[in-house]
Short mmCIF file of C-alpha atoms in Angstrom, two decimals:
data_model
loop_
_atom_site.label_atom_id
_atom_site.label_comp_id
_atom_site.label_asym_id
_atom_site.label_seq_id
_atom_site.Cartn_x
_atom_site.Cartn_y
_atom_site.Cartn_z
CA MET A 1 6.87 -36.23 110.30
CA SER A 2 3.92 -38.53 110.52
CA VAL A 3 3.25 -41.71 108.57
CA THR A 4 0.09 -43.62 109.40
CA PRO A 5 -0.82 -47.24 108.62
CA ALA A 6 -3.61 -45.88 106.41
CA ALA A 7 -1.08 -44.00 104.25
CA PRO A 8 2.30 -45.69 104.81
CA LEU A 9 4.10 -44.16 101.83
CA VAL A 10 7.36 -42.23 102.11
CA TRP A 11 10.03 -40.98 99.74
CA TYR A 12 13.26 -42.88 100.24
CA VAL A 13 15.98 -40.44 99.18
CA SER A 14 19.15 -42.13 97.93
CA TYR A 15 22.36 -40.20 97.34
CA GLY A 16 24.67 -43.19 96.69
CA SER A 17 24.60 -46.44 94.74
CA ASN A 18 20.88 -46.95 95.35
CA MET A 19 20.20 -44.14 92.90
CA ALA A 20 20.64 -46.90 90.28
CA ALA A 21 17.31 -48.70 89.94
CA ASP A 22 18.91 -52.14 89.49
CA ARG A 23 20.94 -51.71 92.66
CA LEU A 24 17.85 -50.75 94.66
CA ALA A 25 16.05 -53.74 93.12
CA ALA A 26 18.61 -56.05 94.77
CA TYR A 27 17.47 -54.68 98.14
CA LEU A 28 13.78 -55.06 97.29
CA ALA A 29 13.76 -58.35 95.34
CA GLY A 30 16.99 -59.79 96.74
CA GLY A 31 20.20 -60.88 95.04
CA VAL A 32 23.67 -59.56 94.29
CA PRO A 33 23.96 -56.23 92.48
CA ALA A 34 26.23 -56.09 89.42
CA GLY A 35 29.81 -55.79 90.64
CA GLY A 36 28.81 -56.53 94.25
CA ARG A 37 30.10 -59.16 96.68
CA ARG A 38 27.16 -59.84 98.99
CA VAL A 39 23.75 -61.45 98.54
CA ASN A 40 20.92 -59.24 99.76
CA PRO A 41 17.95 -61.13 101.26
CA GLY A 42 15.41 -58.68 99.83
CA ALA A 43 12.52 -56.82 101.38
CA ARG A 44 9.35 -58.30 102.81
CA ASP A 45 7.54 -56.53 99.96
CA ALA A 46 9.48 -56.79 96.70
CA THR A 47 7.17 -54.43 94.80
CA PRO A 48 9.19 -51.89 92.77
CA PRO A 49 8.94 -48.23 93.81
CA ARG A 50 5.80 -46.53 92.57
CA ARG A 51 7.97 -43.87 90.90
CA SER A 52 11.09 -41.78 91.38
CA GLU A 53 12.02 -38.11 91.19
CA PRO A 54 15.38 -36.30 91.15
CA VAL A 55 15.91 -34.11 94.19
CA ASP A 56 18.71 -31.79 95.30
CA LEU A 57 19.76 -31.92 98.95
CA PRO A 58 21.35 -28.81 100.47
CA GLY A 59 24.09 -30.65 102.39
CA ALA A 60 27.24 -32.49 101.35
CA LEU A 61 28.01 -35.97 100.05
CA TYR A 62 31.20 -37.63 101.29
CA PHE A 63 32.79 -41.08 101.36
CA ALA A 64 34.18 -42.83 104.45
CA GLY A 65 34.91 -46.31 105.77
CA GLU A 66 34.90 -49.37 103.52
CA SER A 67 31.96 -51.10 101.89
CA PRO A 68 31.67 -54.89 102.35
CA GLN A 69 29.63 -54.92 99.13
CA TRP A 70 31.95 -52.94 96.85
CA GLY A 71 35.19 -52.27 98.70
CA GLY A 72 36.27 -48.64 98.91
CA GLY A 73 34.48 -45.75 100.56
CA VAL A 74 30.78 -45.66 101.41
CA ALA A 75 28.56 -42.65 100.65
CA PHE A 76 27.22 -40.57 103.53
CA TYR A 77 25.26 -37.34 103.66
CA ASP A 78 25.84 -34.40 106.03
CA HIS A 79 22.70 -32.24 106.03
CA ASP A 80 24.43 -29.47 107.97
CA ALA A 81 27.36 -29.01 105.55
CA THR A 82 25.46 -26.67 103.25
CA ASP A 83 28.64 -24.80 102.35
CA ARG A 84 29.83 -27.95 100.52
CA GLY A 85 26.59 -28.96 98.84
CA PRO A 86 24.39 -29.52 97.06
CA THR A 87 24.04 -33.28 96.80
CA ALA A 88 22.30 -34.83 93.80
CA ALA A 89 19.83 -37.49 94.96
CA ARG A 90 16.94 -39.61 93.75
CA ALA A 91 13.71 -40.04 95.70
CA TYR A 92 11.77 -43.31 95.40
CA LEU A 93 8.15 -43.59 96.48
CA VAL A 94 8.00 -46.71 98.68
CA THR A 95 6.19 -47.98 101.75
CA ALA A 96 7.50 -47.29 105.22
CA ALA A 97 8.17 -51.04 105.53
CA GLN A 98 10.23 -51.06 102.34
CA PHE A 99 12.24 -48.08 103.57
CA ALA A 100 12.92 -49.92 106.83
CA ASP A 101 13.91 -53.09 104.95
CA VAL A 102 16.40 -51.23 102.77
CA ALA A 103 17.86 -49.60 105.89
CA ALA A 104 18.09 -53.00 107.61
CA GLN A 105 20.05 -54.48 104.71
CA GLU A 106 22.37 -51.48 104.66
CA MET A 107 23.13 -52.43 108.27
CA HIS A 108 23.59 -56.13 107.25
CA ARG A 109 20.43 -57.24 109.01
CA VAL A 110 17.63 -59.42 107.66
CA PRO A 111 14.37 -57.47 107.23
CA ALA A 112 11.75 -58.48 109.77
CA ALA A 113 8.48 -57.35 111.27
CA GLY A 114 8.90 -55.05 114.25
CA ASP A 115 11.94 -53.31 112.77
CA PRO A 116 12.75 -50.23 114.88
CA VAL A 117 13.12 -48.01 111.79
CA GLU A 118 9.64 -48.91 110.60
CA GLN A 119 8.25 -48.23 114.07
CA VAL A 120 9.90 -44.81 114.17
CA LEU A 121 8.28 -43.95 110.84
CA LEU A 122 4.86 -45.09 112.02
CA ASP A 123 5.20 -43.24 115.34
CA GLY A 124 6.55 -40.07 113.70
CA PHE A 125 9.62 -37.97 114.44
CA GLU A 126 10.77 -34.38 114.01
CA GLY A 127 13.69 -33.65 111.69
CA ARG A 128 16.28 -36.15 112.95
CA HIS A 129 16.19 -39.43 114.84
CA GLU A 130 18.99 -41.82 115.77
CA VAL A 131 17.66 -45.37 115.81
CA GLY A 132 21.10 -46.67 116.82
CA PRO A 133 24.83 -45.94 116.52
CA GLY A 134 25.27 -47.69 113.16
CA ARG A 135 26.49 -46.03 110.02
CA TYR A 136 22.99 -45.83 108.47
CA GLU A 137 20.83 -45.61 111.59
CA THR A 138 20.37 -41.84 111.65
CA LEU A 139 17.12 -40.81 109.94
CA LEU A 140 16.60 -37.34 108.53
CA GLU A 141 13.49 -35.77 107.10
CA VAL A 142 14.93 -33.43 104.46
CA GLY A 143 11.66 -32.00 103.16
CA ARG A 144 8.34 -33.00 101.67
CA LEU A 145 7.17 -33.86 98.20
CA GLU A 146 3.46 -34.02 97.41
CA GLY A 147 2.75 -33.99 101.14
CA LEU A 148 4.89 -37.05 101.91
CA PRO A 149 8.19 -36.99 103.82
CA LEU A 150 11.52 -37.12 102.00
CA LEU A 151 13.66 -39.40 104.17
CA VAL A 152 17.40 -40.07 104.22
CA PHE A 153 19.36 -42.48 106.35
CA THR A 154 22.98 -41.64 107.06
CA SER A 155 25.67 -41.78 109.73
CA PRO A 156 25.55 -39.93 113.05
CA HIS A 157 28.95 -38.37 112.31
CA GLY A 158 29.44 -35.35 110.08
CA ILE A 159 31.71 -34.76 107.12
CA ASP A 160 34.64 -33.54 109.23
CA ALA A 161 34.41 -36.22 111.95
CA VAL A 162 35.96 -39.15 110.07
CA PRO A 163 38.74 -39.81 107.55
CA HIS A 164 37.52 -39.84 103.96
CA THR A 165 38.11 -42.81 101.63
CA GLN A 166 37.85 -43.26 97.89
CA PRO A 167 34.84 -45.17 96.50
CA ALA A 168 35.51 -48.30 94.42
CA PRO A 169 35.02 -48.28 90.62
CA HIS A 170 31.90 -50.52 90.78
CA TYR A 171 30.37 -48.18 93.35
CA LEU A 172 31.08 -45.15 91.18
CA ALA A 173 29.58 -46.99 88.21
CA MET A 174 26.33 -47.45 90.15
CA LEU A 175 26.39 -43.80 91.15
CA ALA A 176 26.89 -42.80 87.51
CA THR A 177 24.03 -45.05 86.40
CA GLY A 178 21.67 -43.55 88.95
CA LEU A 179 22.52 -40.00 87.92
CA ARG A 180 22.13 -40.86 84.26
CA GLU A 181 18.76 -42.57 84.87
CA SER A 182 17.32 -39.85 87.06
CA ARG A 183 18.90 -36.72 85.54
CA GLY A 184 20.31 -37.60 82.14
CA TRP A 185 23.85 -36.67 83.19
CA ASP A 186 26.64 -37.48 80.75
CA GLU A 187 30.09 -38.74 81.73
CA ALA A 188 31.64 -35.27 81.83
CA ARG A 189 29.03 -33.92 84.23
CA PHE A 190 29.29 -37.01 86.40
CA ARG A 191 33.09 -36.75 86.58
CA ALA A 192 32.89 -33.09 87.54
CA TYR A 193 30.46 -34.01 90.35
CA VAL A 194 32.68 -36.83 91.63
CA ASP A 195 35.72 -34.56 91.56
CA ARG A 196 33.83 -32.08 93.73
CA VAL A 197 32.66 -34.57 96.36
CA THR A 198 35.73 -36.84 96.69
#
């Protein structure tokens, strides 16, 4: 994967609550998402994504740990668990800096220049890169769309490495909103999806 300063656009692929545009907006513009508990400082560039596209990831979605924002389990993606996929996701066209700033806030850091995630994107990496041991510090390139990398951040552990936890109702509501916005899913299809991945 290579992103250059002359063309610093990437596809940020969300598979959890950030599939809802309003939730992602709280990471870009700052604020508390509906039903959330924490104030997000916002990105250095609050410009909305240029556009979004639904994408299907071959691996599995699972929930583990506990979210300080929502309570309940947090969504993670295991790219290698293709026998338990696919995962419905939404790709947003953003700058490399915006991607890094969303990742920083997921790790409860304040976005800043010189972020290691942004530097990794500008330097380029092949397939997988662990920026740190944190729950969203493993970067994956899961494909390309229109010549630009489709990028996911997730945990270094896989689906079978940790106990699974149930996501909170507000978190599931954001997930449902994102799937409705990006794919037009109704409640029945959403419930069938949640039943499969939880």
